[in-house]
Amino acid sequence: MRNTSIRYLIVPGWQGSPEDHWQSHWQHVLPNSARVEQADWLTPQRQDWVRALEQAVAADDAPVILIAHSLGCITVAHWATQASATLLRRVRGALLVAPADVERPTCAPALRNFAPIAQQLLPFPSQVVSSDNDPAISAPRAMQLARAWGAEVDFLAGAGHINVKSGHRRWEQGFAYLYRLQNRLEQHALRRA
């Protein structure tokens, strides 16, 4: 019998997600979760990161929810523009937290090969969560990307980059966004049935 339970794929950003990062915590507590591992966390190459995401989605036939942070969000957007229809159908939704604007003037040179940011409509439901004082993206730019991707968007007040440095270690309140996304997916499935 095939296992049809949701797989949670954690998609970290630049430099990965250390043990005290919320993504690591979530990976430990969410059932059936795995991390998209990158060969080089410090000098990321867009093609390599997109390929690693492709391999992670292809590794199992089970439906997937992507949980991305920072550069991981940009990786998801790039992947979605070139992935096969078969793999795109496996992705039920994406939680995109604190997307990094790799086109901003102050962007680290190591990340600039991810520009321009793919701005096509994502072919799966998505939720962007950003902050009104994220040094990696302005609120208007986060709103613009969310619109381009067809994502719902929420802003946290004074949450920085929603990472360890900004005090978001376990980030338990973030589960509310994941549950909201999953509820949307369930409602969508019921309407289609």
mmCIF file with all atom_site columns, C-alpha atoms in Angstrom:
data_model
loop_
_atom_site.group_PDB
_atom_site.id
_atom_site.type_symbol
_atom_site.label_atom_id
_atom_site.label_alt_id
_atom_site.label_comp_id
_atom_site.label_asym_id
_atom_site.label_entity_id
_atom_site.label_seq_id
_atom_site.pdbx_PDB_ins_code
_atom_site.Cartn_x
_atom_site.Cartn_y
_atom_site.Cartn_z
_atom_site.occupancy
_atom_site.B_iso_or_equiv
_atom_site.pdbx_formal_charge
_atom_site.auth_seq_id
_atom_site.auth_comp_id
_atom_site.auth_asym_id
_atom_site.auth_atom_id
_atom_site.pdbx_PDB_model_num
ATOM 1   C CA . MET A 1 1   ? 0.000   0.000  0.000   1.00 0.00 ? 1   MET A CA 1
ATOM 2   C CA . ARG A 1 2   ? 1.327   3.461  -0.921  1.00 0.00 ? 2   ARG A CA 1
ATOM 3   C CA . ASN A 1 3   ? 2.022   6.020  1.769   1.00 0.00 ? 3   ASN A CA 1
ATOM 4   C CA . THR A 1 4   ? 0.106   9.167  0.863   1.00 0.00 ? 4   THR A CA 1
ATOM 5   C CA . SER A 1 5   ? 0.967   11.219 3.933   1.00 0.00 ? 5   SER A CA 1
ATOM 6   C CA . ILE A 1 6   ? 2.372   14.682 3.366   1.00 0.00 ? 6   ILE A CA 1
ATOM 7   C CA . ARG A 1 7   ? 6.141   15.065 3.250   1.00 0.00 ? 7   ARG A CA 1
ATOM 8   C CA . TYR A 1 8   ? 7.523   18.322 4.602   1.00 0.00 ? 8   TYR A CA 1
ATOM 9   C CA . LEU A 1 9   ? 10.601  19.496 2.738   1.00 0.00 ? 9   LEU A CA 1
ATOM 10  C CA . ILE A 1 10  ? 12.632  22.084 4.641   1.00 0.00 ? 10  ILE A CA 1
ATOM 11  C CA . VAL A 1 11  ? 14.410  24.434 2.192   1.00 0.00 ? 11  VAL A CA 1
ATOM 12  C CA . PRO A 1 12  ? 17.009  26.514 4.096   1.00 0.00 ? 12  PRO A CA 1
ATOM 13  C CA . GLY A 1 13  ? 18.578  29.700 2.872   1.00 0.00 ? 13  GLY A CA 1
ATOM 14  C CA . TRP A 1 14  ? 22.150  30.936 2.593   1.00 0.00 ? 14  TRP A CA 1
ATOM 15  C CA . GLN A 1 15  ? 24.513  29.277 5.095   1.00 0.00 ? 15  GLN A CA 1
ATOM 16  C CA . GLY A 1 16  ? 21.874  26.672 5.954   1.00 0.00 ? 16  GLY A CA 1
ATOM 17  C CA . SER A 1 17  ? 19.769  26.533 9.075   1.00 0.00 ? 17  SER A CA 1
ATOM 18  C CA . PRO A 1 18  ? 21.775  25.837 12.235  1.00 0.00 ? 18  PRO A CA 1
ATOM 19  C CA . GLU A 1 19  ? 20.485  23.547 14.971  1.00 0.00 ? 19  GLU A CA 1
ATOM 20  C CA . ASP A 1 20  ? 18.868  26.442 16.879  1.00 0.00 ? 20  ASP A CA 1
ATOM 21  C CA . HIS A 1 21  ? 17.042  27.791 13.786  1.00 0.00 ? 21  HIS A CA 1
ATOM 22  C CA . TRP A 1 22  ? 13.278  27.306 13.638  1.00 0.00 ? 22  TRP A CA 1
ATOM 23  C CA . GLN A 1 23  ? 13.606  25.218 10.466  1.00 0.00 ? 23  GLN A CA 1
ATOM 24  C CA . SER A 1 24  ? 15.746  22.684 12.337  1.00 0.00 ? 24  SER A CA 1
ATOM 25  C CA . HIS A 1 25  ? 13.254  22.606 15.190  1.00 0.00 ? 25  HIS A CA 1
ATOM 26  C CA . TRP A 1 26  ? 10.371  22.110 12.778  1.00 0.00 ? 26  TRP A CA 1
ATOM 27  C CA . GLN A 1 27  ? 12.246  19.307 11.027  1.00 0.00 ? 27  GLN A CA 1
ATOM 28  C CA . HIS A 1 28  ? 12.490  17.497 14.379  1.00 0.00 ? 28  HIS A CA 1
ATOM 29  C CA . VAL A 1 29  ? 8.803   17.898 15.269  1.00 0.00 ? 29  VAL A CA 1
ATOM 30  C CA . LEU A 1 30  ? 7.005   17.593 11.926  1.00 0.00 ? 30  LEU A CA 1
ATOM 31  C CA . PRO A 1 31  ? 6.357   13.977 10.929  1.00 0.00 ? 31  PRO A CA 1
ATOM 32  C CA . ASN A 1 32  ? 7.755   12.787 7.627   1.00 0.00 ? 32  ASN A CA 1
ATOM 33  C CA . SER A 1 33  ? 10.058  15.781 7.173   1.00 0.00 ? 33  SER A CA 1
ATOM 34  C CA . ALA A 1 34  ? 13.422  16.125 5.468   1.00 0.00 ? 34  ALA A CA 1
ATOM 35  C CA . ARG A 1 35  ? 15.873  18.895 4.641   1.00 0.00 ? 35  ARG A CA 1
ATOM 36  C CA . VAL A 1 36  ? 17.009  19.841 1.159   1.00 0.00 ? 36  VAL A CA 1
ATOM 37  C CA . GLU A 1 37  ? 20.771  19.555 1.558   1.00 0.00 ? 37  GLU A CA 1
ATOM 38  C CA . GLN A 1 38  ? 23.092  21.711 -0.511  1.00 0.00 ? 38  GLN A CA 1
ATOM 39  C CA . ALA A 1 39  ? 26.687  20.839 -1.414  1.00 0.00 ? 39  ALA A CA 1
ATOM 40  C CA . ASP A 1 40  ? 27.791  24.423 -0.778  1.00 0.00 ? 40  ASP A CA 1
ATOM 41  C CA . TRP A 1 41  ? 25.928  26.538 1.769   1.00 0.00 ? 41  TRP A CA 1
ATOM 42  C CA . LEU A 1 42  ? 28.399  29.461 1.668   1.00 0.00 ? 42  LEU A CA 1
ATOM 43  C CA . THR A 1 43  ? 28.809  30.177 -2.044  1.00 0.00 ? 43  THR A CA 1
ATOM 44  C CA . PRO A 1 44  ? 25.455  29.064 -3.453  1.00 0.00 ? 44  PRO A CA 1
ATOM 45  C CA . GLN A 1 45  ? 24.990  28.517 -7.169  1.00 0.00 ? 45  GLN A CA 1
ATOM 46  C CA . ARG A 1 46  ? 21.449  28.852 -8.435  1.00 0.00 ? 46  ARG A CA 1
ATOM 47  C CA . GLN A 1 47  ? 21.589  25.830 -10.766 1.00 0.00 ? 47  GLN A CA 1
ATOM 48  C CA . ASP A 1 48  ? 23.007  23.595 -8.020  1.00 0.00 ? 48  ASP A CA 1
ATOM 49  C CA . TRP A 1 49  ? 20.414  24.689 -5.467  1.00 0.00 ? 49  TRP A CA 1
ATOM 50  C CA . VAL A 1 50  ? 17.544  24.243 -7.920  1.00 0.00 ? 50  VAL A CA 1
ATOM 51  C CA . ARG A 1 51  ? 18.874  20.792 -8.847  1.00 0.00 ? 51  ARG A CA 1
ATOM 52  C CA . ALA A 1 52  ? 19.070  19.770 -5.167  1.00 0.00 ? 52  ALA A CA 1
ATOM 53  C CA . LEU A 1 53  ? 15.450  20.846 -4.661  1.00 0.00 ? 53  LEU A CA 1
ATOM 54  C CA . GLU A 1 54  ? 14.446  18.924 -7.788  1.00 0.00 ? 54  GLU A CA 1
ATOM 55  C CA . GLN A 1 55  ? 16.132  15.776 -6.463  1.00 0.00 ? 55  GLN A CA 1
ATOM 56  C CA . ALA A 1 56  ? 14.493  16.132 -3.051  1.00 0.00 ? 56  ALA A CA 1
ATOM 57  C CA . VAL A 1 57  ? 11.002  16.490 -4.539  1.00 0.00 ? 57  VAL A CA 1
ATOM 58  C CA . ALA A 1 58  ? 11.655  13.567 -6.925  1.00 0.00 ? 58  ALA A CA 1
ATOM 59  C CA . ALA A 1 59  ? 12.982  11.294 -4.152  1.00 0.00 ? 59  ALA A CA 1
ATOM 60  C CA . ASP A 1 60  ? 9.519   10.149 -3.076  1.00 0.00 ? 60  ASP A CA 1
ATOM 61  C CA . ASP A 1 61  ? 6.088   9.938  -4.707  1.00 0.00 ? 61  ASP A CA 1
ATOM 62  C CA . ALA A 1 62  ? 4.339   11.337 -1.624  1.00 0.00 ? 62  ALA A CA 1
ATOM 63  C CA . PRO A 1 63  ? 2.765   14.802 -1.812  1.00 0.00 ? 63  PRO A CA 1
ATOM 64  C CA . VAL A 1 64  ? 5.005   17.593 -0.544  1.00 0.00 ? 64  VAL A CA 1
ATOM 65  C CA . ILE A 1 65  ? 4.697   20.862 1.330   1.00 0.00 ? 65  ILE A CA 1
ATOM 66  C CA . LEU A 1 66  ? 7.766   23.070 0.943   1.00 0.00 ? 66  LEU A CA 1
ATOM 67  C CA . ILE A 1 67  ? 8.881   25.108 3.969   1.00 0.00 ? 67  ILE A CA 1
ATOM 68  C CA . ALA A 1 68  ? 11.428  27.618 2.696   1.00 0.00 ? 68  ALA A CA 1
ATOM 69  C CA . HIS A 1 69  ? 13.378  30.442 4.310   1.00 0.00 ? 69  HIS A CA 1
ATOM 70  C CA . SER A 1 70  ? 15.261  33.357 2.738   1.00 0.00 ? 70  SER A CA 1
ATOM 71  C CA . LEU A 1 71  ? 17.279  32.215 -0.298  1.00 0.00 ? 71  LEU A CA 1
ATOM 72  C CA . GLY A 1 72  ? 15.335  28.952 -0.106  1.00 0.00 ? 72  GLY A CA 1
ATOM 73  C CA . CYS A 1 73  ? 12.213  30.902 -1.146  1.00 0.00 ? 73  CYS A CA 1
ATOM 74  C CA . ILE A 1 74  ? 14.005  32.245 -4.207  1.00 0.00 ? 74  ILE A CA 1
ATOM 75  C CA . THR A 1 75  ? 15.204  28.721 -4.995  1.00 0.00 ? 75  THR A CA 1
ATOM 76  C CA . VAL A 1 76  ? 11.587  27.476 -4.891  1.00 0.00 ? 76  VAL A CA 1
ATOM 77  C CA . ALA A 1 77  ? 10.509  30.234 -7.302  1.00 0.00 ? 77  ALA A CA 1
ATOM 78  C CA . HIS A 1 78  ? 13.309  29.393 -9.744  1.00 0.00 ? 78  HIS A CA 1
ATOM 79  C CA . TRP A 1 79  ? 12.622  25.651 -9.492  1.00 0.00 ? 79  TRP A CA 1
ATOM 80  C CA . ALA A 1 80  ? 8.910   26.113 -10.201 1.00 0.00 ? 80  ALA A CA 1
ATOM 81  C CA . THR A 1 81  ? 9.662   27.809 -13.547 1.00 0.00 ? 81  THR A CA 1
ATOM 82  C CA . GLN A 1 82  ? 11.539  24.799 -14.923 1.00 0.00 ? 82  GLN A CA 1
ATOM 83  C CA . ALA A 1 83  ? 10.241  21.721 -13.087 1.00 0.00 ? 83  ALA A CA 1
ATOM 84  C CA . SER A 1 84  ? 8.310   19.016 -14.883 1.00 0.00 ? 84  SER A CA 1
ATOM 85  C CA . ALA A 1 85  ? 4.528   18.935 -14.553 1.00 0.00 ? 85  ALA A CA 1
ATOM 86  C CA . THR A 1 86  ? 4.844   15.575 -12.773 1.00 0.00 ? 86  THR A CA 1
ATOM 87  C CA . LEU A 1 87  ? 7.018   16.997 -10.011 1.00 0.00 ? 87  LEU A CA 1
ATOM 88  C CA . LEU A 1 88  ? 5.029   20.217 -9.737  1.00 0.00 ? 88  LEU A CA 1
ATOM 89  C CA . ARG A 1 89  ? 1.890   18.138 -9.101  1.00 0.00 ? 89  ARG A CA 1
ATOM 90  C CA . ARG A 1 90  ? 3.606   16.556 -6.086  1.00 0.00 ? 90  ARG A CA 1
ATOM 91  C CA . VAL A 1 91  ? 3.907   19.945 -4.409  1.00 0.00 ? 91  VAL A CA 1
ATOM 92  C CA . ARG A 1 92  ? 0.682   20.689 -2.580  1.00 0.00 ? 92  ARG A CA 1
ATOM 93  C CA . GLY A 1 93  ? 1.831   24.071 -1.260  1.00 0.00 ? 93  GLY A CA 1
ATOM 94  C CA . ALA A 1 94  ? 4.709   26.226 -0.055  1.00 0.00 ? 94  ALA A CA 1
ATOM 95  C CA . LEU A 1 95  ? 5.316   28.280 3.066   1.00 0.00 ? 95  LEU A CA 1
ATOM 96  C CA . LEU A 1 96  ? 7.792   30.981 2.015   1.00 0.00 ? 96  LEU A CA 1
ATOM 97  C CA . VAL A 1 97  ? 9.279   32.747 5.032   1.00 0.00 ? 97  VAL A CA 1
ATOM 98  C CA . ALA A 1 98  ? 11.368  35.934 4.745   1.00 0.00 ? 98  ALA A CA 1
ATOM 99  C CA . PRO A 1 99  ? 12.237  35.718 1.045   1.00 0.00 ? 99  PRO A CA 1
ATOM 100 C CA . ALA A 1 100 ? 15.591  37.366 0.329   1.00 0.00 ? 100 ALA A CA 1
ATOM 101 C CA . ASP A 1 101 ? 15.651  40.124 -2.276  1.00 0.00 ? 101 ASP A CA 1
ATOM 102 C CA . VAL A 1 102 ? 18.777  39.118 -4.197  1.00 0.00 ? 102 VAL A CA 1
ATOM 103 C CA . GLU A 1 103 ? 18.265  42.112 -6.499  1.00 0.00 ? 103 GLU A CA 1
ATOM 104 C CA . ARG A 1 104 ? 18.652  44.749 -3.750  1.00 0.00 ? 104 ARG A CA 1
ATOM 105 C CA . PRO A 1 105 ? 21.799  46.936 -3.920  1.00 0.00 ? 105 PRO A CA 1
ATOM 106 C CA . THR A 1 106 ? 23.033  45.727 -0.516  1.00 0.00 ? 106 THR A CA 1
ATOM 107 C CA . CYS A 1 107 ? 22.728  42.030 -1.384  1.00 0.00 ? 107 CYS A CA 1
ATOM 108 C CA . ALA A 1 108 ? 25.795  39.913 -0.620  1.00 0.00 ? 108 ALA A CA 1
ATOM 109 C CA . PRO A 1 109 ? 27.767  39.259 -3.817  1.00 0.00 ? 109 PRO A CA 1
ATOM 110 C CA . ALA A 1 110 ? 27.590  35.488 -3.189  1.00 0.00 ? 110 ALA A CA 1
ATOM 111 C CA . LEU A 1 111 ? 23.818  35.585 -3.748  1.00 0.00 ? 111 LEU A CA 1
ATOM 112 C CA . ARG A 1 112 ? 23.630  37.727 -6.860  1.00 0.00 ? 112 ARG A CA 1
ATOM 113 C CA . ASN A 1 113 ? 23.663  34.758 -9.253  1.00 0.00 ? 113 ASN A CA 1
ATOM 114 C CA . PHE A 1 114 ? 20.081  34.073 -8.057  1.00 0.00 ? 114 PHE A CA 1
ATOM 115 C CA . ALA A 1 115 ? 18.984  37.331 -9.735  1.00 0.00 ? 115 ALA A CA 1
ATOM 116 C CA . PRO A 1 116 ? 16.762  38.084 -11.433 1.00 0.00 ? 116 PRO A CA 1
ATOM 117 C CA . ILE A 1 117 ? 14.145  36.577 -9.150  1.00 0.00 ? 117 ILE A CA 1
ATOM 118 C CA . ALA A 1 118 ? 11.630  34.365 -10.947 1.00 0.00 ? 118 ALA A CA 1
ATOM 119 C CA . GLN A 1 119 ? 8.280   36.140 -10.721 1.00 0.00 ? 119 GLN A CA 1
ATOM 120 C CA . GLN A 1 120 ? 5.948   33.713 -12.450 1.00 0.00 ? 120 GLN A CA 1
ATOM 121 C CA . LEU A 1 121 ? 2.774   32.569 -10.760 1.00 0.00 ? 121 LEU A CA 1
ATOM 122 C CA . LEU A 1 122 ? 3.562   29.532 -8.607  1.00 0.00 ? 122 LEU A CA 1
ATOM 123 C CA . PRO A 1 123 ? 1.542   26.496 -9.752  1.00 0.00 ? 123 PRO A CA 1
ATOM 124 C CA . PHE A 1 124 ? 0.666   25.557 -6.154  1.00 0.00 ? 124 PHE A CA 1
ATOM 125 C CA . PRO A 1 125 ? -0.863  27.473 -3.221  1.00 0.00 ? 125 PRO A CA 1
ATOM 126 C CA . SER A 1 126 ? 1.664   29.468 -1.271  1.00 0.00 ? 126 SER A CA 1
ATOM 127 C CA . GLN A 1 127 ? 1.925   31.672 1.789   1.00 0.00 ? 127 GLN A CA 1
ATOM 128 C CA . VAL A 1 128 ? 4.584   34.374 2.170   1.00 0.00 ? 128 VAL A CA 1
ATOM 129 C CA . VAL A 1 129 ? 5.450   35.476 5.698   1.00 0.00 ? 129 VAL A CA 1
ATOM 130 C CA . SER A 1 130 ? 7.705   38.518 5.912   1.00 0.00 ? 130 SER A CA 1
ATOM 131 C CA . SER A 1 131 ? 8.595   41.251 8.372   1.00 0.00 ? 131 SER A CA 1
ATOM 132 C CA . ASP A 1 132 ? 8.230   45.010 8.250   1.00 0.00 ? 132 ASP A CA 1
ATOM 133 C CA . ASN A 1 133 ? 11.913  45.441 9.174   1.00 0.00 ? 133 ASN A CA 1
ATOM 134 C CA . ASP A 1 134 ? 13.653  42.570 7.381   1.00 0.00 ? 134 ASP A CA 1
ATOM 135 C CA . PRO A 1 135 ? 17.135  43.707 6.278   1.00 0.00 ? 135 PRO A CA 1
ATOM 136 C CA . ALA A 1 136 ? 16.987  41.207 3.389   1.00 0.00 ? 136 ALA A CA 1
ATOM 137 C CA . ILE A 1 137 ? 13.805  42.608 1.799   1.00 0.00 ? 137 ILE A CA 1
ATOM 138 C CA . SER A 1 138 ? 11.605  45.669 2.098   1.00 0.00 ? 138 SER A CA 1
ATOM 139 C CA . ALA A 1 139 ? 7.916   45.223 2.912   1.00 0.00 ? 139 ALA A CA 1
ATOM 140 C CA . PRO A 1 140 ? 6.788   46.655 -0.467  1.00 0.00 ? 140 PRO A CA 1
ATOM 141 C CA . ARG A 1 141 ? 9.158   44.290 -2.306  1.00 0.00 ? 141 ARG A CA 1
ATOM 142 C CA . ALA A 1 142 ? 7.900   41.282 -0.288  1.00 0.00 ? 142 ALA A CA 1
ATOM 143 C CA . MET A 1 143 ? 4.349   42.303 -1.187  1.00 0.00 ? 143 MET A CA 1
ATOM 144 C CA . GLN A 1 144 ? 5.290   42.617 -4.865  1.00 0.00 ? 144 GLN A CA 1
ATOM 145 C CA . LEU A 1 145 ? 6.891   39.143 -4.935  1.00 0.00 ? 145 LEU A CA 1
ATOM 146 C CA . ALA A 1 146 ? 3.920   37.601 -3.132  1.00 0.00 ? 146 ALA A CA 1
ATOM 147 C CA . ARG A 1 147 ? 1.568   39.100 -5.729  1.00 0.00 ? 147 ARG A CA 1
ATOM 148 C CA . ALA A 1 148 ? 3.729   37.863 -8.609  1.00 0.00 ? 148 ALA A CA 1
ATOM 149 C CA . TRP A 1 149 ? 3.806   34.354 -7.114  1.00 0.00 ? 149 TRP A CA 1
ATOM 150 C CA . GLY A 1 150 ? 0.063   34.386 -6.396  1.00 0.00 ? 150 GLY A CA 1
ATOM 151 C CA . ALA A 1 151 ? 0.747   33.902 -2.694  1.00 0.00 ? 151 ALA A CA 1
ATOM 152 C CA . GLU A 1 152 ? -1.144  35.090 0.334   1.00 0.00 ? 152 GLU A CA 1
ATOM 153 C CA . VAL A 1 153 ? 1.063   37.380 2.419   1.00 0.00 ? 153 VAL A CA 1
ATOM 154 C CA . ASP A 1 154 ? 1.342   38.245 6.097   1.00 0.00 ? 154 ASP A CA 1
ATOM 155 C CA . PHE A 1 155 ? 3.700   40.690 7.785   1.00 0.00 ? 155 PHE A CA 1
ATOM 156 C CA . LEU A 1 156 ? 5.116   40.386 11.271  1.00 0.00 ? 156 LEU A CA 1
ATOM 157 C CA . ALA A 1 157 ? 5.959   43.569 13.158  1.00 0.00 ? 157 ALA A CA 1
ATOM 158 C CA . GLY A 1 158 ? 9.624   44.000 14.051  1.00 0.00 ? 158 GLY A CA 1
ATOM 159 C CA . ALA A 1 159 ? 10.545  40.366 13.333  1.00 0.00 ? 159 ALA A CA 1
ATOM 160 C CA . GLY A 1 160 ? 13.716  41.045 11.324  1.00 0.00 ? 160 GLY A CA 1
ATOM 161 C CA . HIS A 1 161 ? 14.757  38.209 9.019   1.00 0.00 ? 161 HIS A CA 1
ATOM 162 C CA . ILE A 1 162 ? 12.757  35.659 11.054  1.00 0.00 ? 162 ILE A CA 1
ATOM 163 C CA . ASN A 1 163 ? 15.899  33.750 11.954  1.00 0.00 ? 163 ASN A CA 1
ATOM 164 C CA . VAL A 1 164 ? 18.094  33.042 14.989  1.00 0.00 ? 164 VAL A CA 1
ATOM 165 C CA . LYS A 1 165 ? 19.665  36.516 14.883  1.00 0.00 ? 165 LYS A CA 1
ATOM 166 C CA . SER A 1 166 ? 16.233  38.130 15.171  1.00 0.00 ? 166 SER A CA 1
ATOM 167 C CA . GLY A 1 167 ? 15.262  35.835 18.065  1.00 0.00 ? 167 GLY A CA 1
ATOM 168 C CA . HIS A 1 168 ? 13.260  33.236 16.137  1.00 0.00 ? 168 HIS A CA 1
ATOM 169 C CA . ARG A 1 169 ? 14.575  29.934 17.333  1.00 0.00 ? 169 ARG A CA 1
ATOM 170 C CA . ARG A 1 170 ? 11.661  27.544 17.800  1.00 0.00 ? 170 ARG A CA 1
ATOM 171 C CA . TRP A 1 171 ? 9.155   30.022 16.271  1.00 0.00 ? 171 TRP A CA 1
ATOM 172 C CA . GLU A 1 172 ? 6.154   28.051 17.493  1.00 0.00 ? 172 GLU A CA 1
ATOM 173 C CA . GLN A 1 173 ? 3.763   30.813 16.348  1.00 0.00 ? 173 GLN A CA 1
ATOM 174 C CA . GLY A 1 174 ? 4.942   30.143 12.792  1.00 0.00 ? 174 GLY A CA 1
ATOM 175 C CA . PHE A 1 175 ? 3.021   26.875 12.826  1.00 0.00 ? 175 PHE A CA 1
ATOM 176 C CA . ALA A 1 176 ? -0.163  28.944 12.554  1.00 0.00 ? 176 ALA A CA 1
ATOM 177 C CA . TYR A 1 177 ? 0.875   29.920 9.010   1.00 0.00 ? 177 TYR A CA 1
ATOM 178 C CA . LEU A 1 178 ? 1.608   26.303 8.121   1.00 0.00 ? 178 LEU A CA 1
ATOM 179 C CA . TYR A 1 179 ? -1.756  25.186 9.503   1.00 0.00 ? 179 TYR A CA 1
ATOM 180 C CA . ARG A 1 180 ? -3.521  27.981 7.611   1.00 0.00 ? 180 ARG A CA 1
ATOM 181 C CA . LEU A 1 181 ? -1.841  26.852 4.387   1.00 0.00 ? 181 LEU A CA 1
ATOM 182 C CA . GLN A 1 182 ? -2.807  23.233 5.050   1.00 0.00 ? 182 GLN A CA 1
ATOM 183 C CA . ASN A 1 183 ? -6.405  24.258 5.731   1.00 0.00 ? 183 ASN A CA 1
ATOM 184 C CA . ARG A 1 184 ? -6.487  26.071 2.377   1.00 0.00 ? 184 ARG A CA 1
ATOM 185 C CA . LEU A 1 185 ? -5.162  22.918 0.704   1.00 0.00 ? 185 LEU A CA 1
ATOM 186 C CA . GLU A 1 186 ? -7.830  20.768 2.365   1.00 0.00 ? 186 GLU A CA 1
ATOM 187 C CA . GLN A 1 187 ? -10.612 23.196 1.359   1.00 0.00 ? 187 GLN A CA 1
ATOM 188 C CA . HIS A 1 188 ? -9.283  23.234 -2.207  1.00 0.00 ? 188 HIS A CA 1
ATOM 189 C CA . ALA A 1 189 ? -9.249  19.405 -2.288  1.00 0.00 ? 189 ALA A CA 1
ATOM 190 C CA . LEU A 1 190 ? -12.813 19.255 -0.959  1.00 0.00 ? 190 LEU A CA 1
ATOM 191 C CA . ARG A 1 191 ? -14.036 21.693 -3.626  1.00 0.00 ? 191 ARG A CA 1
ATOM 192 C CA . ARG A 1 192 ? -12.406 19.572 -6.332  1.00 0.00 ? 192 ARG A CA 1
ATOM 193 C CA . ALA A 1 193 ? -13.903 16.311 -5.003  1.00 0.00 ? 193 ALA A CA 1
#
